[in-house]
Amino acid sequence: MLQDKVAIITGAAAGIGEATALYFAELGAKVTVIDRDAERTQAVASRINGAGGEALAFHGDIRDRAAMAAAIEATVERHSRIDVLINNAGIYPRCAFLDVTEGQWDEMQDINLKSTFYIAQQVARHMVRQGHGKIVNISSVTFFMGAKLLSHYVASKGGVVGLTRVMAKELGEHNIHVNCITPGAIQTESEKQVVTEQQSQEFIELQALKRRLKPVEIAKVCAFLSSSLSDAMTGQTLNVDAGWILY
Ligand SMILES: NC(=O)c1ccc[n+]([C@@H]2O[C@H](COP(=O)([O-])OP(=O)(O)OC[C@H]3O[C@@H](n4cnc5c(N)ncnc54)[C@H](O)[C@@H]3O)[C@@H](O)[C@H]2O)c1
């Protein structure tokens, strides 16, 4: 499905990004793993390379434009192209709307929205030259339903949905597909730190499917949107939430 595809994945040292890097490598993709957690970034790449796959590791903050440009250039230098970008890195600390500071607001937008834009722009310039590409932006189901304590987060993820639609319209003539996933509650280590067991059970009650979703289940939808199976789609937002929000 992704044999020999060259994919850049941000936030790939943990959670959904790590699962996507490992799953893509299993499908034969050559992955560039980007994350600010140096040790875990290296560990994911080593695991892929150790299993006979091909991974490049770049440790850096996605807000660091020079570091991201270097990772993108190194990928092109190694493989001569970039077929796929999974714009996944993001943060979701909680804070009441009345208490969110300008600093918290700016940090959220810088990581979740501005860096998503900037990395996509850099990668898309290569894709325009190549004449093809698939970009998947990771938003959140909270964009549709709102979520208490997440005003700065939901605003950033709404921006990602809007950005996806405009990118799709502008880049379609270059055969570049841009789609978005809105995951529901996905059992990653970070999610478990902010969601209590009781809240987890409440989510399951609200979902049509009565179980927790695993990171690899988002990775599989990323694979679909990165492959030729989704060649007829662009600008779409796929809600992958076990039937939590039906619209
Ligand atoms: N887990 C969920 O329930 C859920 C639901 C909806 C949306 N999402 C979205 O999915 C994405 C991944 O979520 P997750 O649960 O896997 O998170 P996670 O915390 O498990 O993994 C995120 C990774 O991104 C990296 N990262 C964060 N900020 C970074 C930065 N500034 N520069 C470089 N790397 C950075 C972290 O080091 C981490 O390895 C996020 O965009 C999140 O908003 C997650």
PDB file of C-alpha atoms and ligand atoms in Angstrom:
ATOM      1  CA  MET A   1       0.000   0.000   0.000  1.00  0.00           C
ATOM      2  CA  LEU A   2       2.859   2.406   0.842  1.00  0.00           C
ATOM      3  CA  GLN A   3       5.796   0.412  -0.536  1.00  0.00           C
ATOM      4  CA  ASP A   4       8.772   2.754  -1.139  1.00  0.00           C
ATOM      5  CA  LYS A   5       6.728   5.881  -0.366  1.00  0.00           C
ATOM      6  CA  VAL A   6       8.775   8.598   1.357  1.00  0.00           C
ATOM      7  CA  ALA A   7       6.895   9.927   4.384  1.00  0.00           C
ATOM      8  CA  ILE A   8       7.681  12.644   6.914  1.00  0.00           C
ATOM      9  CA  ILE A   9       5.872  12.220  10.235  1.00  0.00           C
ATOM     10  CA  THR A  10       5.964  14.862  12.972  1.00  0.00           C
ATOM     11  CA  GLY A  11       5.471  14.031  16.625  1.00  0.00           C
ATOM     12  CA  ALA A  12       6.608  10.518  15.779  1.00  0.00           C
ATOM     13  CA  ALA A  13       8.301   9.642  19.077  1.00  0.00           C
ATOM     14  CA  ALA A  14       5.073   8.776  20.905  1.00  0.00           C
ATOM     15  CA  GLY A  15       1.363   8.076  20.577  1.00  0.00           C
ATOM     16  CA  ILE A  16      -0.353   8.409  17.204  1.00  0.00           C
ATOM     17  CA  GLY A  17       2.821   9.625  15.453  1.00  0.00           C
ATOM     18  CA  GLU A  18       4.930   6.726  16.711  1.00  0.00           C
ATOM     19  CA  ALA A  19       2.232   4.218  15.741  1.00  0.00           C
ATOM     20  CA  THR A  20       2.031   5.820  12.292  1.00  0.00           C
ATOM     21  CA  ALA A  21       5.805   5.698  11.760  1.00  0.00           C
ATOM     22  CA  LEU A  22       5.927   2.011  12.754  1.00  0.00           C
ATOM     23  CA  TYR A  23       2.858   1.084  10.696  1.00  0.00           C
ATOM     24  CA  PHE A  24       4.085   2.980   7.617  1.00  0.00           C
ATOM     25  CA  ALA A  25       7.476   1.237   7.900  1.00  0.00           C
ATOM     26  CA  GLU A  26       5.675  -2.124   8.099  1.00  0.00           C
ATOM     27  CA  LEU A  27       3.936  -1.214   4.837  1.00  0.00           C
ATOM     28  CA  GLY A  28       7.320  -0.542   3.210  1.00  0.00           C
ATOM     29  CA  ALA A  29       7.462   3.258   3.496  1.00  0.00           C
ATOM     30  CA  LYS A  30      10.734   5.137   4.108  1.00  0.00           C
ATOM     31  CA  VAL A  31       9.993   7.370   7.038  1.00  0.00           C
ATOM     32  CA  THR A  32      11.495  10.541   8.445  1.00  0.00           C
ATOM     33  CA  VAL A  33      10.744  10.655  12.144  1.00  0.00           C
ATOM     34  CA  ILE A  34      10.600  14.147  13.676  1.00  0.00           C
ATOM     35  CA  ASP A  35      10.049  14.916  17.368  1.00  0.00           C
ATOM     36  CA  ARG A  36      11.433  17.087  20.151  1.00  0.00           C
ATOM     37  CA  ASP A  37      12.053  14.037  22.344  1.00  0.00           C
ATOM     38  CA  ALA A  38      15.570  13.115  21.196  1.00  0.00           C
ATOM     39  CA  GLU A  39      15.859   9.737  22.901  1.00  0.00           C
ATOM     40  CA  ARG A  40      12.489   8.434  21.797  1.00  0.00           C
ATOM     41  CA  THR A  41      12.902   9.768  18.255  1.00  0.00           C
ATOM     42  CA  GLN A  42      16.106   7.809  17.931  1.00  0.00           C
ATOM     43  CA  ALA A  43      14.479   4.744  19.495  1.00  0.00           C
ATOM     44  CA  VAL A  44      11.611   4.728  16.953  1.00  0.00           C
ATOM     45  CA  ALA A  45      14.029   5.118  14.042  1.00  0.00           C
ATOM     46  CA  SER A  46      16.330   2.404  15.423  1.00  0.00           C
ATOM     47  CA  ARG A  47      13.393   0.035  15.816  1.00  0.00           C
ATOM     48  CA  ILE A  48      12.424   0.571  12.169  1.00  0.00           C
ATOM     49  CA  ASN A  49      15.993   0.297  10.861  1.00  0.00           C
ATOM     50  CA  GLY A  50      16.625  -2.739  13.077  1.00  0.00           C
ATOM     51  CA  ALA A  51      13.639  -4.490  11.531  1.00  0.00           C
ATOM     52  CA  GLY A  52      14.987  -3.949   8.019  1.00  0.00           C
ATOM     53  CA  GLY A  53      13.072  -0.757   7.298  1.00  0.00           C
ATOM     54  CA  GLU A  54      14.412   2.680   6.476  1.00  0.00           C
ATOM     55  CA  ALA A  55      14.071   5.611   8.869  1.00  0.00           C
ATOM     56  CA  LEU A  56      15.775   8.968   9.311  1.00  0.00           C
ATOM     57  CA  ALA A  57      15.576  10.534  12.768  1.00  0.00           C
ATOM     58  CA  PHE A  58      15.420  14.282  13.420  1.00  0.00           C
ATOM     59  CA  HIS A  59      15.165  15.654  16.880  1.00  0.00           C
ATOM     60  CA  GLY A  60      13.826  19.178  17.061  1.00  0.00           C
ATOM     61  CA  ASP A  61      10.951  21.413  18.025  1.00  0.00           C
ATOM     62  CA  ILE A  62       8.485  21.855  15.176  1.00  0.00           C
ATOM     63  CA  ARG A  63       8.495  25.601  15.967  1.00  0.00           C
ATOM     64  CA  ASP A  64      12.177  25.716  14.990  1.00  0.00           C
ATOM     65  CA  ARG A  65      11.946  26.622  11.315  1.00  0.00           C
ATOM     66  CA  ALA A  66      15.636  26.042  10.597  1.00  0.00           C
ATOM     67  CA  ALA A  67      15.580  22.583  12.183  1.00  0.00           C
ATOM     68  CA  MET A  68      12.432  21.604  10.258  1.00  0.00           C
ATOM     69  CA  ALA A  69      13.842  22.942   6.981  1.00  0.00           C
ATOM     70  CA  ALA A  70      17.003  20.881   7.606  1.00  0.00           C
ATOM     71  CA  ALA A  71      14.970  17.704   8.228  1.00  0.00           C
ATOM     72  CA  ILE A  72      12.907  18.288   5.078  1.00  0.00           C
ATOM     73  CA  GLU A  73      16.008  19.012   2.964  1.00  0.00           C
ATOM     74  CA  ALA A  74      17.828  15.962   4.331  1.00  0.00           C
ATOM     75  CA  THR A  75      14.849  13.781   3.393  1.00  0.00           C
ATOM     76  CA  VAL A  76      14.854  15.131  -0.158  1.00  0.00           C
ATOM     77  CA  GLU A  77      18.614  14.722  -0.373  1.00  0.00           C
ATOM     78  CA  ARG A  78      18.355  11.072   0.690  1.00  0.00           C
ATOM     79  CA  HIS A  79      15.280  10.039  -1.312  1.00  0.00           C
ATOM     80  CA  SER A  80      14.945  12.772  -3.999  1.00  0.00           C
ATOM     81  CA  ARG A  81      11.276  13.323  -3.100  1.00  0.00           C
ATOM     82  CA  ILE A  82       8.624  13.476  -0.380  1.00  0.00           C
ATOM     83  CA  ASP A  83       5.436  11.546  -1.135  1.00  0.00           C
ATOM     84  CA  VAL A  84       3.644  12.000   2.182  1.00  0.00           C
ATOM     85  CA  LEU A  85       3.541  14.413   5.127  1.00  0.00           C
ATOM     86  CA  ILE A  86       1.722  13.472   8.331  1.00  0.00           C
ATOM     87  CA  ASN A  87       1.377  16.714  10.292  1.00  0.00           C
ATOM     88  CA  ASN A  88       0.708  15.150  13.685  1.00  0.00           C
ATOM     89  CA  ALA A  89       2.764  16.779  16.466  1.00  0.00           C
ATOM     90  CA  GLY A  90       0.563  18.622  18.913  1.00  0.00           C
ATOM     91  CA  ILE A  91      -0.117  19.388  22.556  1.00  0.00           C
ATOM     92  CA  TYR A  92      -3.341  19.430  24.571  1.00  0.00           C
ATOM     93  CA  PRO A  93      -2.860  20.843  28.082  1.00  0.00           C
ATOM     94  CA  ARG A  94      -6.128  21.782  29.838  1.00  0.00           C
ATOM     95  CA  CYS A  95      -6.994  25.270  31.109  1.00  0.00           C
ATOM     96  CA  ALA A  96     -10.279  27.046  31.888  1.00  0.00           C
ATOM     97  CA  PHE A  97     -11.262  29.606  29.261  1.00  0.00           C
ATOM     98  CA  LEU A  98     -11.286  32.391  31.863  1.00  0.00           C
ATOM     99  CA  ASP A  99      -7.725  31.559  32.922  1.00  0.00           C
ATOM    100  CA  VAL A 100      -5.938  31.003  29.595  1.00  0.00           C
ATOM    101  CA  THR A 101      -3.004  33.416  29.408  1.00  0.00           C
ATOM    102  CA  GLU A 102      -1.630  35.001  26.261  1.00  0.00           C
ATOM    103  CA  GLY A 103       1.447  32.839  26.652  1.00  0.00           C
ATOM    104  CA  GLN A 104      -0.591  29.617  26.815  1.00  0.00           C
ATOM    105  CA  TRP A 105      -2.701  30.722  23.856  1.00  0.00           C
ATOM    106  CA  ASP A 106       0.361  31.567  21.759  1.00  0.00           C
ATOM    107  CA  GLU A 107       2.174  28.326  22.608  1.00  0.00           C
ATOM    108  CA  MET A 108      -0.865  26.299  21.556  1.00  0.00           C
ATOM    109  CA  GLN A 109      -1.319  28.137  18.260  1.00  0.00           C
ATOM    110  CA  ASP A 110       2.426  28.082  17.527  1.00  0.00           C
ATOM    111  CA  ILE A 111       2.701  24.324  17.937  1.00  0.00           C
ATOM    112  CA  ASN A 112      -0.690  23.045  16.768  1.00  0.00           C
ATOM    113  CA  LEU A 113      -1.481  25.493  13.989  1.00  0.00           C
ATOM    114  CA  LYS A 114       1.405  27.721  12.895  1.00  0.00           C
ATOM    115  CA  SER A 115       3.948  24.888  12.717  1.00  0.00           C
ATOM    116  CA  THR A 116       1.445  22.683  10.896  1.00  0.00           C
ATOM    117  CA  PHE A 117       1.086  25.460   8.336  1.00  0.00           C
ATOM    118  CA  TYR A 118       4.787  26.170   8.055  1.00  0.00           C
ATOM    119  CA  ILE A 119       5.922  22.550   7.689  1.00  0.00           C
ATOM    120  CA  ALA A 120       3.165  21.861   5.150  1.00  0.00           C
ATOM    121  CA  GLN A 121       4.216  24.921   3.157  1.00  0.00           C
ATOM    122  CA  GLN A 122       7.869  23.802   3.065  1.00  0.00           C
ATOM    123  CA  VAL A 123       6.976  20.241   2.088  1.00  0.00           C
ATOM    124  CA  ALA A 124       4.321  21.327  -0.434  1.00  0.00           C
ATOM    125  CA  ARG A 125       6.916  23.375  -2.325  1.00  0.00           C
ATOM    126  CA  HIS A 126       8.791  20.125  -2.990  1.00  0.00           C
ATOM    127  CA  MET A 127       5.549  18.347  -3.864  1.00  0.00           C
ATOM    128  CA  VAL A 128       4.662  21.065  -6.405  1.00  0.00           C
ATOM    129  CA  ARG A 129       8.025  20.496  -8.110  1.00  0.00           C
ATOM    130  CA  GLN A 130       7.440  16.721  -8.094  1.00  0.00           C
ATOM    131  CA  GLY A 131       3.855  17.037  -9.323  1.00  0.00           C
ATOM    132  CA  HIS A 132       2.350  14.848  -6.603  1.00  0.00           C
ATOM    133  CA  GLY A 133       1.931  14.490  -2.850  1.00  0.00           C
ATOM    134  CA  LYS A 134      -0.362  13.530   0.021  1.00  0.00           C
ATOM    135  CA  ILE A 135      -0.649  15.632   3.162  1.00  0.00           C
ATOM    136  CA  VAL A 136      -2.603  14.519   6.230  1.00  0.00           C
ATOM    137  CA  ASN A 137      -3.207  17.059   8.990  1.00  0.00           C
ATOM    138  CA  ILE A 138      -4.255  15.817  12.418  1.00  0.00           C
ATOM    139  CA  SER A 139      -7.045  17.852  14.010  1.00  0.00           C
ATOM    140  CA  SER A 140      -9.446  16.628  16.727  1.00  0.00           C
ATOM    141  CA  VAL A 141     -13.080  15.577  17.183  1.00  0.00           C
ATOM    142  CA  THR A 142     -13.292  18.384  19.759  1.00  0.00           C
ATOM    143  CA  PHE A 143     -13.445  20.767  16.783  1.00  0.00           C
ATOM    144  CA  PHE A 144     -17.003  19.539  16.128  1.00  0.00           C
ATOM    145  CA  MET A 145     -18.299  19.258  19.653  1.00  0.00           C
ATOM    146  CA  GLY A 146     -16.253  21.683  21.738  1.00  0.00           C
ATOM    147  CA  ALA A 147     -14.649  20.543  24.984  1.00  0.00           C
ATOM    148  CA  LYS A 148     -14.437  22.238  28.342  1.00  0.00           C
ATOM    149  CA  LEU A 149     -10.944  23.466  29.324  1.00  0.00           C
ATOM    150  CA  LEU A 150      -9.715  23.296  25.740  1.00  0.00           C
ATOM    151  CA  SER A 151     -10.626  26.679  24.188  1.00  0.00           C
ATOM    152  CA  HIS A 152      -7.063  27.339  22.995  1.00  0.00           C
ATOM    153  CA  TYR A 153      -6.729  23.740  21.724  1.00  0.00           C
ATOM    154  CA  VAL A 154     -10.078  23.583  19.917  1.00  0.00           C
ATOM    155  CA  ALA A 155      -9.375  26.946  18.274  1.00  0.00           C
ATOM    156  CA  SER A 156      -6.037  25.610  16.998  1.00  0.00           C
ATOM    157  CA  LYS A 157      -7.606  22.381  15.711  1.00  0.00           C
ATOM    158  CA  GLY A 158     -10.404  24.301  13.989  1.00  0.00           C
ATOM    159  CA  GLY A 159      -7.673  26.245  12.251  1.00  0.00           C
ATOM    160  CA  VAL A 160      -6.182  22.964  11.049  1.00  0.00           C
ATOM    161  CA  VAL A 161      -9.520  21.957   9.451  1.00  0.00           C
ATOM    162  CA  GLY A 162      -9.804  25.325   7.688  1.00  0.00           C
ATOM    163  CA  LEU A 163      -6.180  25.241   6.592  1.00  0.00           C
ATOM    164  CA  THR A 164      -6.685  21.758   5.129  1.00  0.00           C
ATOM    165  CA  ARG A 165      -9.569  22.955   2.967  1.00  0.00           C
ATOM    166  CA  VAL A 166      -7.678  25.949   1.571  1.00  0.00           C
ATOM    167  CA  MET A 167      -4.531  23.907   0.941  1.00  0.00           C
ATOM    168  CA  ALA A 168      -6.628  21.314  -0.904  1.00  0.00           C
ATOM    169  CA  LYS A 169      -8.170  23.973  -3.151  1.00  0.00           C
ATOM    170  CA  GLU A 170      -4.850  25.687  -3.916  1.00  0.00           C
ATOM    171  CA  LEU A 171      -2.694  22.584  -4.316  1.00  0.00           C
ATOM    172  CA  GLY A 172      -5.126  20.313  -6.171  1.00  0.00           C
ATOM    173  CA  GLU A 173      -3.933  21.552  -9.577  1.00  0.00           C
ATOM    174  CA  HIS A 174      -0.486  20.214  -8.635  1.00  0.00           C
ATOM    175  CA  ASN A 175      -1.905  16.752  -7.866  1.00  0.00           C
ATOM    176  CA  ILE A 176      -1.376  17.293  -4.149  1.00  0.00           C
ATOM    177  CA  HIS A 177      -4.062  15.818  -1.887  1.00  0.00           C
ATOM    178  CA  VAL A 178      -4.636  17.415   1.510  1.00  0.00           C
ATOM    179  CA  ASN A 179      -6.954  15.766   4.012  1.00  0.00           C
ATOM    180  CA  CYS A 180      -7.543  15.917   7.712  1.00  0.00           C
ATOM    181  CA  ILE A 181      -8.344  13.412  10.465  1.00  0.00           C
ATOM    182  CA  THR A 182     -10.277  14.307  13.601  1.00  0.00           C
ATOM    183  CA  PRO A 183      -9.436  11.552  16.084  1.00  0.00           C
ATOM    184  CA  GLY A 184     -11.752  10.888  19.007  1.00  0.00           C
ATOM    185  CA  ALA A 185     -10.331   9.689  22.328  1.00  0.00           C
ATOM    186  CA  ILE A 186      -7.238   7.675  21.466  1.00  0.00           C
ATOM    187  CA  GLN A 187      -5.407   5.746  24.150  1.00  0.00           C
ATOM    188  CA  THR A 188      -1.942   7.302  24.048  1.00  0.00           C
ATOM    189  CA  GLU A 189       0.307   7.838  27.074  1.00  0.00           C
ATOM    190  CA  SER A 190      -0.340  11.593  26.944  1.00  0.00           C
ATOM    191  CA  GLU A 191      -4.100  11.127  26.686  1.00  0.00           C
ATOM    192  CA  LYS A 192      -4.050   8.840  29.730  1.00  0.00           C
ATOM    193  CA  GLN A 193      -2.334  11.606  31.708  1.00  0.00           C
ATOM    194  CA  VAL A 194      -5.201  14.049  31.146  1.00  0.00           C
ATOM    195  CA  VAL A 195      -8.203  11.712  30.917  1.00  0.00           C
ATOM    196  CA  THR A 196      -9.231   9.812  34.046  1.00  0.00           C
ATOM    197  CA  GLU A 197     -10.431   6.214  33.980  1.00  0.00           C
ATOM    198  CA  GLN A 198     -13.934   7.437  34.811  1.00  0.00           C
ATOM    199  CA  GLN A 199     -13.893   9.916  31.906  1.00  0.00           C
ATOM    200  CA  SER A 200     -12.671   7.104  29.662  1.00  0.00           C
ATOM    201  CA  GLN A 201     -15.721   5.045  30.593  1.00  0.00           C
ATOM    202  CA  GLU A 202     -17.968   8.053  29.927  1.00  0.00           C
ATOM    203  CA  PHE A 203     -16.463   8.422  26.444  1.00  0.00           C
ATOM    204  CA  ILE A 204     -17.178   4.752  25.727  1.00  0.00           C
ATOM    205  CA  GLU A 205     -20.792   5.255  26.828  1.00  0.00           C
ATOM    206  CA  LEU A 206     -21.137   8.050  24.261  1.00  0.00           C
ATOM    207  CA  GLN A 207     -19.411   6.138  21.443  1.00  0.00           C
ATOM    208  CA  ALA A 208     -21.343   3.771  19.144  1.00  0.00           C
ATOM    209  CA  LEU A 209     -18.435   1.295  19.381  1.00  0.00           C
ATOM    210  CA  LYS A 210     -17.987   0.292  23.022  1.00  0.00           C
ATOM    211  CA  ARG A 211     -14.207   0.239  23.300  1.00  0.00           C
ATOM    212  CA  ARG A 212     -11.205   2.544  23.430  1.00  0.00           C
ATOM    213  CA  LEU A 213      -9.387   3.332  20.189  1.00  0.00           C
ATOM    214  CA  LYS A 214      -5.677   2.585  19.827  1.00  0.00           C
ATOM    215  CA  PRO A 215      -3.087   4.837  18.133  1.00  0.00           C
ATOM    216  CA  VAL A 216      -2.530   2.314  15.322  1.00  0.00           C
ATOM    217  CA  GLU A 217      -6.176   2.726  14.331  1.00  0.00           C
ATOM    218  CA  ILE A 218      -5.461   6.350  13.434  1.00  0.00           C
ATOM    219  CA  ALA A 219      -2.246   5.216  11.716  1.00  0.00           C
ATOM    220  CA  LYS A 220      -4.361   2.979   9.452  1.00  0.00           C
ATOM    221  CA  VAL A 221      -6.553   5.891   8.360  1.00  0.00           C
ATOM    222  CA  CYS A 222      -3.362   7.930   7.766  1.00  0.00           C
ATOM    223  CA  ALA A 223      -2.172   5.074   5.540  1.00  0.00           C
ATOM    224  CA  PHE A 224      -5.430   5.116   3.571  1.00  0.00           C
ATOM    225  CA  LEU A 225      -5.190   8.891   3.061  1.00  0.00           C
ATOM    226  CA  SER A 226      -1.508   8.553   2.062  1.00  0.00           C
ATOM    227  CA  SER A 227      -2.128   5.814  -0.492  1.00  0.00           C
ATOM    228  CA  SER A 228      -3.683   5.647  -3.952  1.00  0.00           C
ATOM    229  CA  LEU A 229      -6.835   4.196  -2.330  1.00  0.00           C
ATOM    230  CA  SER A 230      -7.863   7.780  -1.514  1.00  0.00           C
ATOM    231  CA  ASP A 231      -6.914   9.319  -4.870  1.00  0.00           C
ATOM    232  CA  ALA A 232     -10.434  10.689  -5.378  1.00  0.00           C
ATOM    233  CA  MET A 233     -10.405  12.593  -2.075  1.00  0.00           C
ATOM    234  CA  THR A 234      -9.044  15.960  -1.058  1.00  0.00           C
ATOM    235  CA  GLY A 235     -10.016  18.699   1.406  1.00  0.00           C
ATOM    236  CA  GLN A 236     -11.912  16.185   3.531  1.00  0.00           C
ATOM    237  CA  THR A 237     -12.100  15.799   7.279  1.00  0.00           C
ATOM    238  CA  LEU A 238     -12.401  12.159   8.344  1.00  0.00           C
ATOM    239  CA  ASN A 239     -13.816  11.729  11.803  1.00  0.00           C
ATOM    240  CA  VAL A 240     -12.247   8.638  13.405  1.00  0.00           C
ATOM    241  CA  ASP A 241     -13.898   8.443  16.794  1.00  0.00           C
ATOM    242  CA  ALA A 242     -15.649   5.071  17.192  1.00  0.00           C
ATOM    243  CA  GLY A 243     -18.969   6.734  16.371  1.00  0.00           C
ATOM    244  CA  TRP A 244     -18.873   9.378  19.082  1.00  0.00           C
ATOM    245  CA  ILE A 245     -20.094  12.296  16.961  1.00  0.00           C
ATOM    246  CA  LEU A 246     -22.414  11.443  14.075  1.00  0.00           C
ATOM    247  CA  TYR A 247     -23.161  14.262  11.668  1.00  0.00           C
TER     248      TYR A 247
HETATM  249  N1  LIG B   1      -4.796  11.081  21.822  1.00  0.00           N
HETATM  250  C1  LIG B   1      -5.972  11.598  21.552  1.00  0.00           C
HETATM  251  O1  LIG B   1      -6.985  11.237  22.162  1.00  0.00           O
HETATM  252  C2  LIG B   1      -6.121  12.646  20.478  1.00  0.00           C
HETATM  253  C3  LIG B   1      -7.413  13.022  20.098  1.00  0.00           C
HETATM  254  C4  LIG B   1      -7.583  13.985  19.118  1.00  0.00           C
HETATM  255  C5  LIG B   1      -6.480  14.542  18.500  1.00  0.00           C
HETATM  256  N2  LIG B   1      -5.237  14.153  18.886  1.00  0.00           N
HETATM  257  C6  LIG B   1      -4.091  14.798  18.218  1.00  0.00           C
HETATM  258  O2  LIG B   1      -3.219  13.808  17.732  1.00  0.00           O
HETATM  259  C7  LIG B   1      -1.875  14.282  17.792  1.00  0.00           C
HETATM  260  C8  LIG B   1      -1.027  13.306  18.581  1.00  0.00           C
HETATM  261  O3  LIG B   1      -1.599  13.115  19.845  1.00  0.00           O
HETATM  262  P1  LIG B   1      -1.015  12.004  20.842  1.00  0.00           P
HETATM  263  O4  LIG B   1      -2.067  11.686  21.813  1.00  0.00           O
HETATM  264  O5  LIG B   1      -0.393  10.925  20.041  1.00  0.00           O
HETATM  265  O6  LIG B   1       0.094  12.865  21.585  1.00  0.00           O
HETATM  266  P2  LIG B   1       1.480  12.369  22.279  1.00  0.00           P
HETATM  267  O7  LIG B   1       1.774  13.382  23.315  1.00  0.00           O
HETATM  268  O8  LIG B   1       1.370  10.950  22.674  1.00  0.00           O
HETATM  269  O9  LIG B   1       2.512  12.476  21.107  1.00  0.00           O
HETATM  270  C9  LIG B   1       2.799  13.726  20.545  1.00  0.00           C
HETATM  271  C10 LIG B   1       4.251  13.768  20.141  1.00  0.00           C
HETATM  272  O10 LIG B   1       4.470  15.068  19.589  1.00  0.00           O
HETATM  273  C11 LIG B   1       5.677  15.576  20.137  1.00  0.00           C
HETATM  274  N3  LIG B   1       5.615  17.029  20.175  1.00  0.00           N
HETATM  275  C12 LIG B   1       4.742  17.810  20.859  1.00  0.00           C
HETATM  276  N4  LIG B   1       5.047  19.094  20.677  1.00  0.00           N
HETATM  277  C13 LIG B   1       6.147  19.134  19.871  1.00  0.00           C
HETATM  278  C14 LIG B   1       6.919  20.181  19.331  1.00  0.00           C
HETATM  279  N5  LIG B   1       6.677  21.455  19.618  1.00  0.00           N
HETATM  280  N6  LIG B   1       7.953  19.855  18.525  1.00  0.00           N
HETATM  281  C15 LIG B   1       8.254  18.559  18.261  1.00  0.00           C
HETATM  282  N7  LIG B   1       7.550  17.525  18.753  1.00  0.00           N
HETATM  283  C16 LIG B   1       6.496  17.812  19.540  1.00  0.00           C
HETATM  284  C17 LIG B   1       5.783  14.989  21.540  1.00  0.00           C
HETATM  285  O11 LIG B   1       7.128  14.973  21.998  1.00  0.00           O
HETATM  286  C18 LIG B   1       5.200  13.599  21.339  1.00  0.00           C
HETATM  287  O12 LIG B   1       6.191  12.655  21.036  1.00  0.00           O
HETATM  288  C19 LIG B   1      -1.933  15.678  18.404  1.00  0.00           C
HETATM  289  O13 LIG B   1      -1.948  16.643  17.382  1.00  0.00           O
HETATM  290  C20 LIG B   1      -3.264  15.663  19.145  1.00  0.00           C
HETATM  291  O14 LIG B   1      -3.812  16.929  19.296  1.00  0.00           O
HETATM  292  C21 LIG B   1      -5.028  13.225  19.857  1.00  0.00           C
END
